[in-house]
Coordinates of C-alpha atoms and ligand atoms in Angstrom, one line a residue:
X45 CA 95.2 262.6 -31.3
X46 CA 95.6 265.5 -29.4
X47 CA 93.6 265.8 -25.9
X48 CA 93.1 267.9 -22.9
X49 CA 91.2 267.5 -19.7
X50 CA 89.1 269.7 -17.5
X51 CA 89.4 268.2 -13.5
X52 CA 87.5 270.0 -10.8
X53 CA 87.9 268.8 -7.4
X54 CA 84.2 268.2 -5.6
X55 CA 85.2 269.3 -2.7
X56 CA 83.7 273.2 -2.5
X57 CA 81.4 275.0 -4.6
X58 CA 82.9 276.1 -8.0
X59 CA 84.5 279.3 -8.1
X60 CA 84.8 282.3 -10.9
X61 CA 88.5 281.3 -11.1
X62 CA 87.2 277.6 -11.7
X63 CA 85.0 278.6 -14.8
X64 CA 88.0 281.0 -16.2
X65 CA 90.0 277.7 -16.1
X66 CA 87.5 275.3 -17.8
X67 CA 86.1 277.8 -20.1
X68 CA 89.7 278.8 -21.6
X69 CA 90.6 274.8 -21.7
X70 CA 87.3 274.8 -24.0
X71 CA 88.1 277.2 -26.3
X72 CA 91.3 276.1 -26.9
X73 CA 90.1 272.7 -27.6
X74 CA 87.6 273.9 -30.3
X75 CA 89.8 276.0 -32.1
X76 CA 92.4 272.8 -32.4
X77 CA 90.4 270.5 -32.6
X78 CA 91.3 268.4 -29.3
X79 CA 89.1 265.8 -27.5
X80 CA 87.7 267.4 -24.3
X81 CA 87.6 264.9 -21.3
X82 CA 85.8 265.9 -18.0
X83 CA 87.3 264.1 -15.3
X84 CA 86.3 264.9 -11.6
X85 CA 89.2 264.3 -8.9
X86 CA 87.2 262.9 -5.8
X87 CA 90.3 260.9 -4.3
X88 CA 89.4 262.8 -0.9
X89 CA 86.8 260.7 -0.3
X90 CA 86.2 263.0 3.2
X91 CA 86.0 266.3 1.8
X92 CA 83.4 265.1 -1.4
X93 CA 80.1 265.7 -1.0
X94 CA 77.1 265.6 -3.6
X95 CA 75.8 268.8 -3.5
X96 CA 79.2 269.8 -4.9
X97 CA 79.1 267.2 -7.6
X98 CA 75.9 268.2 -8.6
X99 CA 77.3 271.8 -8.9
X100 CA 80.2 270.6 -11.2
X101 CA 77.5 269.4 -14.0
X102 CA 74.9 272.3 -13.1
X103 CA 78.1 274.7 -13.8
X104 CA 79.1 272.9 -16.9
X105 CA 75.8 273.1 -18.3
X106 CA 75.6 276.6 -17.2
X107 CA 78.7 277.7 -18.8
X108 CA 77.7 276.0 -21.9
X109 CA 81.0 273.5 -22.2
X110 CA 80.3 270.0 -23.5
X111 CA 82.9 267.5 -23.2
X112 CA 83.8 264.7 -25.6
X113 CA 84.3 261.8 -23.1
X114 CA 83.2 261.5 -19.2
X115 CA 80.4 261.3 -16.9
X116 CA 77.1 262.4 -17.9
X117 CA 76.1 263.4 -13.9
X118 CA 76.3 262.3 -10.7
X119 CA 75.4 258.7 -11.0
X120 CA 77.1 258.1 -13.7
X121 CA 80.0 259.5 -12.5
X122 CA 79.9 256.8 -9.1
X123 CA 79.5 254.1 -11.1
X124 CA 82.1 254.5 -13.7
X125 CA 84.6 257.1 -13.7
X126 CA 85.3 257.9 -9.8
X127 CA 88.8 258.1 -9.1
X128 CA 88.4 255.3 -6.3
X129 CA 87.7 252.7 -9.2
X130 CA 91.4 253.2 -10.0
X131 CA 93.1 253.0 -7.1
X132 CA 94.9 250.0 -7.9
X133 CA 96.5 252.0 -10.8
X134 CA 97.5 254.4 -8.6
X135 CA 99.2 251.7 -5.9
X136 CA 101.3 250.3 -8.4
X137 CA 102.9 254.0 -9.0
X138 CA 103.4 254.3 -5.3
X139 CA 105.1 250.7 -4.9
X140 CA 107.2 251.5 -8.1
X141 CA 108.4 254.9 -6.4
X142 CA 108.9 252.9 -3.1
X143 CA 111.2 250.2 -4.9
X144 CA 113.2 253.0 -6.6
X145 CA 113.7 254.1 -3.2
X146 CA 112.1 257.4 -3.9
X147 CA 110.0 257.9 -0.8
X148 CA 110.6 257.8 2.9
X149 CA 107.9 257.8 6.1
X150 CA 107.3 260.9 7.8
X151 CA 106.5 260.9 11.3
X152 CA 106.0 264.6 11.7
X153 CA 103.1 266.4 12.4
X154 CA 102.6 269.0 9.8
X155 CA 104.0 272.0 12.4
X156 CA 106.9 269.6 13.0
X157 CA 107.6 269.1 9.7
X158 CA 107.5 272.9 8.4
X159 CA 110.1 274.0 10.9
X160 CA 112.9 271.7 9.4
X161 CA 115.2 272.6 6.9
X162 CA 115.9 269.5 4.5
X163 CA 119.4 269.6 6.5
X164 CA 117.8 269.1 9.7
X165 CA 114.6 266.5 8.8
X166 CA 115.7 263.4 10.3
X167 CA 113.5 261.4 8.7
X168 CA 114.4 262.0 5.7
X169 CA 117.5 260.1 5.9
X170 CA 115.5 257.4 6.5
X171 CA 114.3 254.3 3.7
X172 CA 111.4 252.6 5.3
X173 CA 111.5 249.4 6.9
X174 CA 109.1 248.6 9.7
X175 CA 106.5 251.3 9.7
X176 CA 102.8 251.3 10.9
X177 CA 99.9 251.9 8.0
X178 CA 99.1 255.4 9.5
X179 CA 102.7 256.8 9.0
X180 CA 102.8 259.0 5.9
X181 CA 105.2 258.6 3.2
X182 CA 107.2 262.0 1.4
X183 CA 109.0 262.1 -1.8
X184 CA 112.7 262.9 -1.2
X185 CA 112.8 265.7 -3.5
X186 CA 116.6 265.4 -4.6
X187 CA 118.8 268.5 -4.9
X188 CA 119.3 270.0 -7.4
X189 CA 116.3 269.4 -9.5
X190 CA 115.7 271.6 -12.4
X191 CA 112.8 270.4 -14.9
X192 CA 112.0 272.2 -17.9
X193 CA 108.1 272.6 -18.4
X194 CA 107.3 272.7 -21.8
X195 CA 104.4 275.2 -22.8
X196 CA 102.0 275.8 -25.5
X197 CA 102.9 278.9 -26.7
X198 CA 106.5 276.9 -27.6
X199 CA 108.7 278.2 -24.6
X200 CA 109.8 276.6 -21.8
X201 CA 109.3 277.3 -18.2
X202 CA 112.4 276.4 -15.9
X203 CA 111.5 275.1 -12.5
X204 CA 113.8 274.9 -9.5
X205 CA 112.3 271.7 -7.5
X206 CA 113.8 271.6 -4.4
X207 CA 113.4 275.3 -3.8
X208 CA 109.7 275.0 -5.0
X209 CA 108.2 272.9 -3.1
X210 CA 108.7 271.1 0.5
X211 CA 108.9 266.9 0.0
X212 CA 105.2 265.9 -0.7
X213 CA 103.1 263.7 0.9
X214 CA 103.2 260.8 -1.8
X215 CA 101.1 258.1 0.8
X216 CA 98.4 259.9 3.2
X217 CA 98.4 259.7 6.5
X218 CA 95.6 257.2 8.3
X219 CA 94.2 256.4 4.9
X220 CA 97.3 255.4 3.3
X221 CA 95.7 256.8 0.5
X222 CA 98.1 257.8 -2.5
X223 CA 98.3 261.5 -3.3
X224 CA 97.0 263.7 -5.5
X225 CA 99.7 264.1 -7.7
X226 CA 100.1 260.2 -8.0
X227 CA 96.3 260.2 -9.6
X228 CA 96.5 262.9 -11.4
X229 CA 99.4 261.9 -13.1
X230 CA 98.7 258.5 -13.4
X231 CA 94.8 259.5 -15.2
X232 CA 96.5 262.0 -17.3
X233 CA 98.7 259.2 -19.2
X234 CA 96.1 256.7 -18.9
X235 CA 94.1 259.1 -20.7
X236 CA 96.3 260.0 -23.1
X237 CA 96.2 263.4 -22.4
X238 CA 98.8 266.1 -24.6
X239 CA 97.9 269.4 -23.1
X240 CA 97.0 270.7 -19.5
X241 CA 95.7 274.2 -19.1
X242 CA 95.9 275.3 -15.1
X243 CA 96.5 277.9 -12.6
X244 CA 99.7 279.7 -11.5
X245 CA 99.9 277.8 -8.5
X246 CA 100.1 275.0 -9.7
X247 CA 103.7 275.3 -11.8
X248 CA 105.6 273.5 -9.2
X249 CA 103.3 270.2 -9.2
X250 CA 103.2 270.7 -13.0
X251 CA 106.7 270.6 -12.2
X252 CA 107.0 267.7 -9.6
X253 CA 104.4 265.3 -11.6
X254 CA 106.8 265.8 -14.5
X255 CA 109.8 264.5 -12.6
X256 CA 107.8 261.1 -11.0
X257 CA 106.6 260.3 -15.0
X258 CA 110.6 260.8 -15.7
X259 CA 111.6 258.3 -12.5
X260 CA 108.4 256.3 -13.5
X261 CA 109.7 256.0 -17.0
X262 CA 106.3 257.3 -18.3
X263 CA 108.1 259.4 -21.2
X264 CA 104.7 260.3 -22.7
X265 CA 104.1 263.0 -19.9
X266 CA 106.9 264.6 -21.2
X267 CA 105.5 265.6 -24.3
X268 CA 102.8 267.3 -22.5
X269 CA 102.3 270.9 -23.2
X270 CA 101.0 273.6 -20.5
X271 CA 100.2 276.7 -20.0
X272 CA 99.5 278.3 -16.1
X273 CA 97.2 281.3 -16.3
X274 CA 97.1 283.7 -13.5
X275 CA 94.9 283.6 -10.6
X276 CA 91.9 285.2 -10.5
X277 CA 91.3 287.9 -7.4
X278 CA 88.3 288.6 -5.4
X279 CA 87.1 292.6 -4.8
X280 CA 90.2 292.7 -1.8
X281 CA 92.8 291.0 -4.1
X282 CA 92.5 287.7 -2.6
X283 CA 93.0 284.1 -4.3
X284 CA 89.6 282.6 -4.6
X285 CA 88.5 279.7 -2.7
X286 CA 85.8 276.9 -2.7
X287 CA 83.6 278.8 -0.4
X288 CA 79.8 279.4 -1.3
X289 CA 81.1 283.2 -1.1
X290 CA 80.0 285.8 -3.8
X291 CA 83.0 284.3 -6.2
X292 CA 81.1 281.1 -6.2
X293 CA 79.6 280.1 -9.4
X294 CA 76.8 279.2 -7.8
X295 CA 76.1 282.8 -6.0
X296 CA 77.0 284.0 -9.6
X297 CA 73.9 281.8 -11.6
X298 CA 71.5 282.6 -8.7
X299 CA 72.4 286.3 -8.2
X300 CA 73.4 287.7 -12.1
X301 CA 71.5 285.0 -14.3
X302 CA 73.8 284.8 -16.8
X303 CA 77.4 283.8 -17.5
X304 CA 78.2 286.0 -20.4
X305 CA 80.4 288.1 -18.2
X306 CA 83.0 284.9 -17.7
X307 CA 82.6 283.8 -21.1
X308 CA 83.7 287.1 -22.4
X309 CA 86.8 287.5 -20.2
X310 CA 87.5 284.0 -20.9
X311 CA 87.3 284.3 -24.5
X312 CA 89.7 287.8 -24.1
X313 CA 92.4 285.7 -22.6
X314 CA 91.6 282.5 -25.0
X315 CA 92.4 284.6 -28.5
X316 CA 95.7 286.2 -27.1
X317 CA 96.7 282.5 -26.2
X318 CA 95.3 281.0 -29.4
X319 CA 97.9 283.0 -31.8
X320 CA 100.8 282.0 -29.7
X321 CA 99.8 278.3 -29.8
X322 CA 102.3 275.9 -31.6
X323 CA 99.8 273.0 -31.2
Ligands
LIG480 ZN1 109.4 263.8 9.2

């Protein structure tokens, strides 16, 4: 059964760039008939807050998407399908990347950290032992590290790891919570999830999740297909943020009304991709 997944993070109000996103992940899963799953990411527990969950449903609902499968508001979405109810799932990755000797603790501050080369991070030599819970853990991105991402329209994207992306944070500092990518990997196979649709900037963690399901031996995520649209800009060129700024769907419903101005560029972008598709 084919699948795909829309996954807003509430931690800022929806953005135009947002809505391009989930409204091109909806089209294409009409016209192939895949399931739509809504899943909300709220593993930063700090930064969630529930005027922004609220606006992930009023957005939806705006936008006119309906999913197949996930939360039908806010309380739902505590009860049932909150990232924190699976954070035992999550552990077990961690601890399976730790005992594959795959991650190493970080003392660094994050200035510290960005000055070193991966020549000159000392830690990184480093395999563990005696640490303290608020010490952060990195993956020890190894070098050279070329993954192949495979993509919807049938080609493949080749991505150079190591020159793509510092080690990431794998185990949070303080909380000892486990990262983003660690989730959002581990939901997407628990899911059963076969194609992503995301943004540009997101090709190297595309890229990075698809090397832990390989060391994980979680084959299934490598028969995921993607595709990473571009970014949209504000007025000055900018990449958008989760600000309540003019971008923000929210200033969008209350100041235009209407969303037909999204849909339509969506829907542009979602026909071009739709006769390239090889799903
Ligand atoms: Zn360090």
């Amino acid at each position: 059964m084919k699948k795909t997944r829309i996954a807003p993070t509430p931690s800022g109000y929806l953005h135009a760039g947002n809505a391009f996103n989930f409204l091109l992940t909806d089209r294409l899963a009409k016209a192939t008939g895949t399931k739509l799953v809504l899943r909300i990411d709220d593993l930063d527990a700090e930064r969630t807050r529930q005027e922004y969950l609220e606006d992930i449903f009023l957005s939806l609902d705006w936008l006119g998407i309906a999913v197949d499968e996930g939360p039908s508001g806010v309380e739902d979405f505590r009860a049932n399908w909150s990232q924190h109810h699976r954070l035992e799932r999550y552990a077990s990755s961690v601890d399976e990347l730790c005992g594959k000797g795959a991650l190493y603790p970080c003392v660094c501050s994050r200035q510290h950290f960005e000055r070193f080369t991966r020549e000159t991070h000392t830690c990184r030599s480093g395999h563990g032992g005696v640490t303290t819970g608020s010490t952060p853990w990195r993956f020890r991105i190894p070098e050279p590290c070329r993954v192949e991402v495979q993509q919807l329209d049938g080609t493949n994207e080749q991505v150079d790891l190591a020159a793509s992306l510092p080690d990431p944070i794998i185990v949070q500092r303080g909380s000892g919570r486990p990262a983003y990518q660690i989730a959002s990997l581990s939901d997407d196979l628990d899911m059963g999830i076969t194609w992503i649709i995301r943004g540009a900037d997101l090709l190297a963690s595309t890229a990075f999740q698809l090397h832990l399901a390989q060391l994980l031996d979680r084959p299934a995520f490598g028969a995921v297909l993607f595709h990473h649209h571009p970014l949209l800009a504000d007025a000055q060129g900018r990449k958008l943020s989760k600000s309540a700024g003019a971008s923000s769907l929210k200033a969008i419903r209350e100041a235009v009304g209407s969303p037909d101005r999204l849909i339509a560029d969506a829907e542009v972008y979602a026909e071009a991709l739709v006769r390239r598709l090889v799903l």
